[in-house]
Structure formats: structure tokens, C-alpha cells
Amino acid sequence: ILVLNYEIKYLKKNNRTDLANKVEHSSEKIGDGLGYDITSFDLKGNKKFIEVKTTRGGNHTRFYITPRELQKSKEEKKYYLYRVYNYKTKNDTGNLYIKKGALEDNFTLTPSEYKVIY
């Protein structure tokens, strides 16, 4: 909800209430597995695909991504990862940084699981 509200406020602040009204929590509305959580817009009206990763720890706390998130980040030019850290559940606050583009271009990825087919 923190990032959803952030996007809506950003668009309204920049006089794009028309777009703010279209921001949606896609993974909740459509279902998980899309490779992103939120559909938003840039100020020109282009769609943004936002994956949110949240931890209570600091900005260097490890987090996990799915193969679908990785693939979607490669497919979409307007793919963003919104990294919320130092998150406080009680008042829905935290720090935030944003990375645009393919996840493998922004982070060091280390495989942590393998699927075994017999």
C-alpha cells in the first residue's frame, strides 16, 4: 500500500489526477505471477510496471525475486523495482529507492534454488 499511495500522490502532485485514478494493485486485482505488483504511469501517460520488494532491515538486506519477475524486467522497457527497506508495519512507513530496467543490470543475482525433475 505504501508504494501504491506513493505513486498516486506523485501523479496528483504533478497534475495528473487522470492517471492517478488508473493506478492499480495489479497482483491483487489480477493475481500474483504477473512479474510485477503495481501498474502505474509516468507523467506522459506511459505505463509503468512496478515490482515492490519490502524488508524490515536496511537497504542492503537481501531479498528474493522470482523467475517471472526477472523475465518481466527484461521484457518491459518501463519496468521498475521499488525497494522499501526499514519498513515499519505499524504506521506503513519505510525508506525507498527505485531502480529502472532489467533486474540483472541493477543487482548481483545469485541462484538460491533449483528445481529437480526426475
Coordinates of N, CA, C and O in Angstrom, one line a residue:
I1 N 0.8 -1.2 0.0 CA 0.0 0.0 0.0 C 0.9 1.2 0.0 O 0.5 2.2 -0.6
L2 N 2.0 1.2 0.6 CA 2.9 2.3 0.7 C 3.3 2.8 -0.7 O 3.2 4.0 -1.0
V3 N 3.7 1.9 -1.6 CA 4.2 2.3 -2.9 C 3.0 2.7 -3.8 O 3.0 3.6 -4.5
L4 N 1.9 2.0 -3.6 CA 0.6 2.4 -4.3 C 0.3 3.8 -4.0 O 0.0 4.6 -4.9
N5 N 0.2 4.2 -2.7 CA -0.1 5.5 -2.3 C 1.0 6.5 -2.8 O 0.7 7.7 -3.2
Y6 N 2.2 6.1 -2.8 CA 3.3 7.0 -3.3 C 3.1 7.3 -4.7 O 3.3 8.5 -5.1
E7 N 2.8 6.4 -5.6 CA 2.5 6.6 -7.0 C 1.3 7.5 -7.2 O 1.4 8.5 -8.0
I8 N 0.3 7.3 -6.5 CA -0.9 8.1 -6.6 C -0.7 9.6 -6.2 O -1.0 10.5 -7.0
K9 N 0.0 9.8 -5.1 CA 0.4 11.1 -4.7 C 1.3 11.8 -5.6 O 1.1 13.0 -5.9
Y10 N 2.3 11.1 -6.2 CA 3.2 11.6 -7.2 C 2.5 12.2 -8.4 O 2.7 13.3 -8.9
L11 N 1.6 11.4 -8.9 CA 0.8 11.8 -10.1 C -0.1 13.0 -9.8 O -0.2 13.9 -10.6
K12 N -0.8 12.9 -8.7 CA -1.6 14.1 -8.3 C -0.8 15.3 -8.1 O -1.3 16.4 -8.6
K13 N 0.3 15.2 -7.5 CA 1.2 16.4 -7.2 C 1.6 17.0 -8.6 O 1.8 18.2 -8.6
N14 N 1.7 16.2 -9.6 CA 2.2 16.7 -10.9 C 1.0 16.9 -11.9 O 1.1 16.8 -13.1
N15 N -0.2 17.1 -11.3 CA -1.4 17.5 -12.0 C -1.8 16.4 -13.0 O -2.3 16.7 -14.1
R16 N -1.6 15.1 -12.6 CA -2.1 14.0 -13.5 C -3.0 13.1 -12.7 O -2.9 11.9 -12.6
T17 N -4.1 13.8 -12.1 CA -5.1 13.1 -11.4 C -5.8 12.0 -12.3 O -6.2 11.0 -11.8
D18 N -5.9 12.3 -13.6 CA -6.5 11.4 -14.6 C -5.7 10.0 -14.5 O -6.3 9.0 -14.6
L19 N -4.4 10.1 -14.4 CA -3.6 8.9 -14.4 C -3.6 8.3 -13.0 O -3.6 7.1 -12.8
A20 N -3.6 9.1 -12.0 CA -3.6 8.7 -10.6 C -4.8 7.8 -10.3 O -4.7 6.8 -9.6
N21 N -5.9 8.1 -10.9 CA -7.1 7.3 -10.8 C -7.1 5.9 -11.5 O -7.9 5.1 -11.2
K22 N -6.1 5.7 -12.3 CA -5.9 4.5 -13.0 C -4.8 3.5 -12.4 O -4.7 2.4 -12.9
V23 N -4.1 4.0 -11.4 CA -3.1 3.2 -10.8 C -3.7 2.0 -10.1 O -4.8 2.2 -9.4
E24 N -3.2 0.8 -10.3 CA -3.8 -0.3 -9.7 C -2.8 -1.3 -9.1 O -1.7 -1.4 -9.5
H25 N -3.3 -2.0 -8.1 CA -2.5 -3.0 -7.4 C -2.8 -4.3 -8.2 O -3.6 -5.1 -7.9
S26 N -2.1 -4.4 -9.3 CA -2.4 -5.5 -10.3 C -2.2 -6.9 -9.7 O -3.1 -7.8 -10.1
S27 N -1.3 -7.1 -8.9 CA -1.1 -8.5 -8.4 C -2.2 -8.9 -7.5 O -2.5 -10.1 -7.3
E28 N -2.9 -7.9 -6.9 CA -4.0 -8.2 -6.0 C -5.3 -8.3 -6.9 O -6.1 -9.2 -6.7
K29 N -5.4 -7.5 -7.9 CA -6.6 -7.5 -8.7 C -6.6 -8.6 -9.7 O -7.7 -9.3 -9.9
I30 N -5.5 -8.9 -10.4 CA -5.5 -9.9 -11.4 C -4.9 -11.2 -10.8 O -5.3 -12.3 -11.2
G31 N -4.0 -11.1 -9.9 CA -3.4 -12.3 -9.3 C -1.9 -12.2 -9.4 O -1.3 -11.5 -10.2
D32 N -1.3 -12.9 -8.4 CA 0.2 -13.0 -8.3 C 0.7 -13.8 -9.5 O 0.0 -14.6 -10.1
G33 N 2.0 -13.5 -9.9 CA 2.6 -14.3 -11.0 C 2.7 -13.4 -12.3 O 3.1 -13.9 -13.3
L34 N 2.3 -12.2 -12.2 CA 2.5 -11.3 -13.3 C 3.9 -10.9 -13.6 O 4.3 -10.5 -14.7
G35 N 4.7 -10.9 -12.5 CA 6.1 -10.4 -12.6 C 6.2 -9.0 -12.1 O 7.3 -8.4 -12.1
Y36 N 5.1 -8.4 -11.7 CA 5.1 -7.1 -11.1 C 3.9 -6.9 -10.2 O 2.9 -7.7 -10.3
D37 N 3.9 -5.9 -9.3 CA 2.8 -5.8 -8.4 C 1.8 -4.6 -8.7 O 0.6 -4.7 -8.4
I38 N 2.4 -3.5 -9.3 CA 1.6 -2.3 -9.5 C 1.7 -1.9 -10.9 O 2.8 -1.8 -11.5
T39 N 0.6 -1.4 -11.5 CA 0.6 -0.8 -12.8 C 0.4 0.7 -12.5 O -0.6 1.1 -11.9
S40 N 1.3 1.5 -12.9 CA 1.2 3.0 -12.8 C 1.6 3.6 -14.1 O 1.6 3.0 -15.1
F41 N 1.9 4.9 -14.0 CA 2.1 5.7 -15.3 C 3.2 6.7 -15.0 O 3.3 7.2 -13.9
D42 N 4.0 7.0 -16.1 CA 4.9 8.2 -16.0 C 4.0 9.4 -16.3 O 2.8 9.3 -16.7
L43 N 4.6 10.6 -16.3 CA 3.9 11.8 -16.4 C 3.4 12.0 -17.9 O 2.4 12.8 -18.1
K44 N 3.9 11.3 -18.8 CA 3.5 11.3 -20.2 C 2.3 10.4 -20.5 O 1.8 10.3 -21.6
G45 N 2.0 9.5 -19.5 CA 0.9 8.6 -19.7 C 1.3 7.2 -20.1 O 0.5 6.3 -20.3
N46 N 2.7 6.9 -20.1 CA 3.1 5.6 -20.5 C 3.0 4.7 -19.2 O 3.3 5.1 -18.1
K47 N 2.6 3.4 -19.4 CA 2.5 2.5 -18.3 C 3.9 2.2 -17.7 O 4.9 2.1 -18.4
K48 N 3.8 2.0 -16.4 CA 5.0 1.6 -15.6 C 4.6 0.3 -14.9 O 3.5 0.2 -14.4
F49 N 5.5 -0.7 -14.9 CA 5.3 -1.9 -14.3 C 6.2 -2.0 -13.1 O 7.4 -2.0 -13.2
I50 N 5.6 -2.0 -11.9 CA 6.4 -1.8 -10.7 C 6.3 -3.1 -9.8 O 5.3 -3.6 -9.4
E51 N 7.5 -3.6 -9.5 CA 7.7 -4.7 -8.6 C 8.1 -4.1 -7.2 O 9.0 -3.3 -7.2
V52 N 7.5 -4.5 -6.2 CA 7.8 -3.9 -4.8 C 8.5 -5.0 -4.0 O 7.9 -6.1 -3.9
K53 N 9.6 -4.7 -3.4 CA 10.3 -5.6 -2.5 C 10.5 -4.9 -1.2 O 11.1 -3.8 -1.2
T54 N 10.0 -5.5 -0.1 CA 10.0 -4.8 1.2 C 10.6 -5.7 2.2 O 10.4 -6.8 2.3
T55 N 11.5 -5.0 3.0 CA 12.1 -5.7 4.2 C 12.1 -4.7 5.4 O 12.1 -3.5 5.2
R56 N 12.2 -5.3 6.5 CA 12.3 -4.5 7.7 C 13.7 -4.1 8.0 O 14.0 -3.1 8.7
G57 N 14.7 -4.8 7.4 CA 16.1 -4.5 7.6 C 16.5 -3.3 6.7 O 15.7 -2.7 6.0
G58 N 17.8 -3.0 6.7 CA 18.4 -1.9 6.0 C 18.4 -2.1 4.5 O 18.0 -3.2 4.0
N59 N 18.9 -1.1 3.8 CA 18.9 -1.2 2.3 C 19.8 -2.3 1.7 O 19.6 -2.6 0.6
H60 N 20.7 -2.9 2.5 CA 21.5 -4.0 2.0 C 20.9 -5.4 2.4 O 21.6 -6.4 2.1
T61 N 19.8 -5.4 3.0 CA 19.1 -6.6 3.4 C 18.8 -7.4 2.1 O 18.2 -6.8 1.1
R62 N 19.1 -8.7 2.0 CA 18.8 -9.5 0.9 C 17.3 -9.7 0.7 O 16.6 -9.7 1.6
F63 N 16.9 -9.8 -0.6 CA 15.5 -10.1 -0.9 C 15.5 -11.0 -2.1 O 16.5 -11.2 -2.7
Y64 N 14.4 -11.6 -2.3 CA 14.3 -12.6 -3.4 C 13.4 -12.2 -4.5 O 12.5 -11.4 -4.3
I65 N 13.7 -12.6 -5.7 CA 12.9 -12.4 -6.9 C 12.6 -13.7 -7.5 O 13.3 -14.7 -7.3
T66 N 11.5 -13.7 -8.2 CA 11.1 -14.9 -8.9 C 11.6 -15.0 -10.3 O 11.9 -13.9 -10.9
P67 N 11.6 -16.1 -10.9 CA 12.0 -16.2 -12.4 C 11.1 -15.3 -13.2 O 11.5 -14.7 -14.2
R68 N 9.8 -15.3 -12.9 CA 8.9 -14.4 -13.7 C 9.2 -12.9 -13.5 O 9.1 -12.2 -14.5
E69 N 9.5 -12.5 -12.3 CA 9.9 -11.1 -12.1 C 11.2 -10.8 -12.9 O 11.2 -9.7 -13.6
L70 N 12.1 -11.7 -12.9 CA 13.3 -11.5 -13.7 C 13.0 -11.4 -15.2 O 13.5 -10.5 -15.9
Q71 N 12.2 -12.3 -15.7 CA 11.8 -12.3 -17.1 C 11.1 -11.0 -17.5 O 11.4 -10.4 -18.5
K72 N 10.1 -10.6 -16.7 CA 9.3 -9.4 -17.0 C 10.2 -8.2 -17.0 O 10.0 -7.3 -17.8
S73 N 11.2 -8.1 -16.1 CA 12.1 -7.0 -16.1 C 12.9 -6.9 -17.4 O 13.3 -5.8 -17.7
K74 N 13.1 -8.0 -18.0 CA 13.9 -8.0 -19.3 C 12.9 -7.6 -20.5 O 13.4 -7.0 -21.4
E75 N 11.7 -7.9 -20.4 CA 10.7 -7.7 -21.4 C 10.2 -6.2 -21.5 O 9.9 -5.7 -22.6
E76 N 10.0 -5.6 -20.4 CA 9.4 -4.3 -20.3 C 10.4 -3.2 -20.2 O 11.2 -3.2 -19.3
K77 N 10.3 -2.2 -21.1 CA 11.2 -1.0 -21.0 C 10.9 -0.2 -19.8 O 11.7 0.5 -19.2
K78 N 9.6 -0.2 -19.4 CA 9.2 0.6 -18.2 C 9.0 -0.3 -17.0 O 8.0 -0.2 -16.3
Y79 N 10.0 -1.1 -16.7 CA 9.9 -2.0 -15.5 C 10.7 -1.3 -14.4 O 11.9 -0.8 -14.6
Y80 N 10.1 -1.2 -13.2 CA 10.8 -0.6 -12.1 C 10.7 -1.5 -10.9 O 9.7 -2.2 -10.6
L81 N 11.8 -1.5 -10.1 CA 11.8 -2.2 -8.8 C 11.8 -1.1 -7.7 O 12.7 -0.2 -7.7
Y82 N 10.8 -1.1 -6.9 CA 10.7 -0.1 -5.8 C 11.1 -0.9 -4.5 O 10.4 -1.8 -4.1
R83 N 12.2 -0.5 -4.0 CA 12.8 -1.3 -2.9 C 12.5 -0.5 -1.6 O 13.1 0.6 -1.3
V84 N 11.6 -1.0 -0.8 CA 11.3 -0.5 0.5 C 12.0 -1.2 1.6 O 12.0 -2.4 1.7
Y85 N 12.8 -0.4 2.4 CA 13.6 -1.0 3.5 C 13.3 -0.2 4.8 O 12.7 0.9 4.7
N86 N 13.8 -0.8 5.9 CA 13.4 -0.2 7.2 C 11.9 0.0 7.3 O 11.4 1.0 7.9
Y87 N 11.2 -1.0 6.8 CA 9.7 -0.9 6.8 C 9.1 -1.1 8.2 O 9.6 -2.0 9.0
K88 N 8.2 -0.2 8.6 CA 7.5 -0.3 9.9 C 6.0 -0.6 9.6 O 5.3 0.3 9.0
T89 N 5.6 -1.8 9.9 CA 4.2 -2.2 9.7 C 3.2 -1.3 10.4 O 2.2 -1.0 9.8
K90 N 3.6 -1.0 11.6 CA 2.6 -0.2 12.5 C 2.1 1.0 11.8 O 0.9 1.3 11.8
N91 N 2.9 1.8 11.1 CA 2.5 3.0 10.5 C 2.7 3.1 9.0 O 2.6 4.1 8.4
D92 N 3.0 1.9 8.4 CA 3.2 1.8 7.0 C 4.2 2.8 6.4 O 3.9 3.6 5.5
T93 N 5.4 2.8 7.0 CA 6.4 3.7 6.6 C 7.7 3.0 6.3 O 7.9 1.9 6.8
G94 N 8.6 3.6 5.6 CA 9.9 3.0 5.3 C 10.7 3.9 4.4 O 10.2 4.9 3.9
N95 N 11.9 3.5 4.1 CA 12.7 4.2 3.1 C 12.5 3.5 1.8 O 12.1 2.4 1.7
L96 N 12.9 4.3 0.7 CA 12.6 3.8 -0.6 C 13.8 4.2 -1.6 O 14.3 5.3 -1.5
Y97 N 14.1 3.2 -2.4 CA 14.9 3.6 -3.6 C 14.3 2.9 -4.8 O 13.6 1.9 -4.7
I98 N 14.6 3.4 -6.0 CA 13.9 2.9 -7.2 C 15.0 2.6 -8.2 O 15.9 3.4 -8.4
K99 N 14.9 1.4 -8.9 CA 15.8 1.0 -9.9 C 14.9 0.7 -11.2 O 13.9 0.1 -11.1
K100 N 15.3 1.2 -12.3 CA 14.6 1.1 -13.6 C 15.4 0.1 -14.4 O 16.6 0.1 -14.5
G101 N 14.6 -0.8 -15.1 CA 15.2 -1.7 -16.1 C 15.4 -3.1 -15.6 O 14.8 -3.5 -14.6
A102 N 16.1 -3.9 -16.4 CA 16.3 -5.3 -16.1 C 17.0 -5.5 -14.7 O 18.0 -4.8 -14.4
L103 N 16.4 -6.4 -13.9 CA 17.0 -6.6 -12.6 C 18.4 -7.0 -12.6 O 19.2 -6.6 -11.8
E104 N 18.8 -7.8 -13.6 CA 20.2 -8.3 -13.7 C 21.2 -7.2 -14.0 O 22.4 -7.3 -13.8
D105 N 20.7 -6.1 -14.5 CA 21.5 -4.9 -14.8 C 21.7 -4.0 -13.6 O 22.6 -3.2 -13.5
N106 N 20.9 -4.2 -12.6 CA 20.9 -3.4 -11.4 C 21.4 -4.0 -10.1 O 21.8 -3.4 -9.2
F107 N 21.4 -5.4 -10.1 CA 21.8 -6.1 -8.9 C 22.6 -7.3 -9.3 O 22.6 -7.8 -10.4
T108 N 23.3 -7.8 -8.3 CA 24.0 -9.1 -8.5 C 23.0 -10.2 -8.1 O 22.6 -10.2 -7.0
L109 N 22.8 -11.1 -9.0 CA 21.8 -12.2 -8.7 C 22.5 -13.5 -8.5 O 23.4 -13.9 -9.2
T110 N 22.1 -14.1 -7.4 CA 22.7 -15.4 -7.0 C 21.6 -16.5 -7.0 O 20.6 -16.3 -6.2
P111 N 21.7 -17.6 -7.8 CA 20.7 -18.6 -7.7 C 20.6 -19.2 -6.3 O 21.6 -19.4 -5.6
S112 N 19.4 -19.4 -5.8 CA 19.3 -19.9 -4.4 C 18.5 -21.2 -4.4 O 18.3 -21.9 -3.3
E113 N 17.9 -21.6 -5.5 CA 17.1 -22.9 -5.6 C 17.2 -23.5 -6.9 O 17.4 -22.8 -7.9
Y114 N 17.0 -24.8 -7.0 CA 17.0 -25.5 -8.3 C 15.8 -26.4 -8.3 O 15.6 -27.1 -7.2
K115 N 15.1 -26.5 -9.3 CA 14.0 -27.5 -9.4 C 14.6 -28.8 -10.0 O 15.2 -28.7 -11.1
V116 N 14.3 -29.9 -9.4 CA 14.8 -31.2 -9.8 C 13.7 -31.9 -10.5 O 12.6 -32.1 -9.8
I117 N 13.9 -32.4 -11.7 CA 12.8 -33.1 -12.4 C 13.4 -34.6 -12.6 O 14.5 -34.7 -13.1
Y118 N 12.6 -35.5 -12.2 CA 13.1 -36.9 -12.2 C 12.3 -37.7 -13.3 O 11.1 -37.5 -13.4

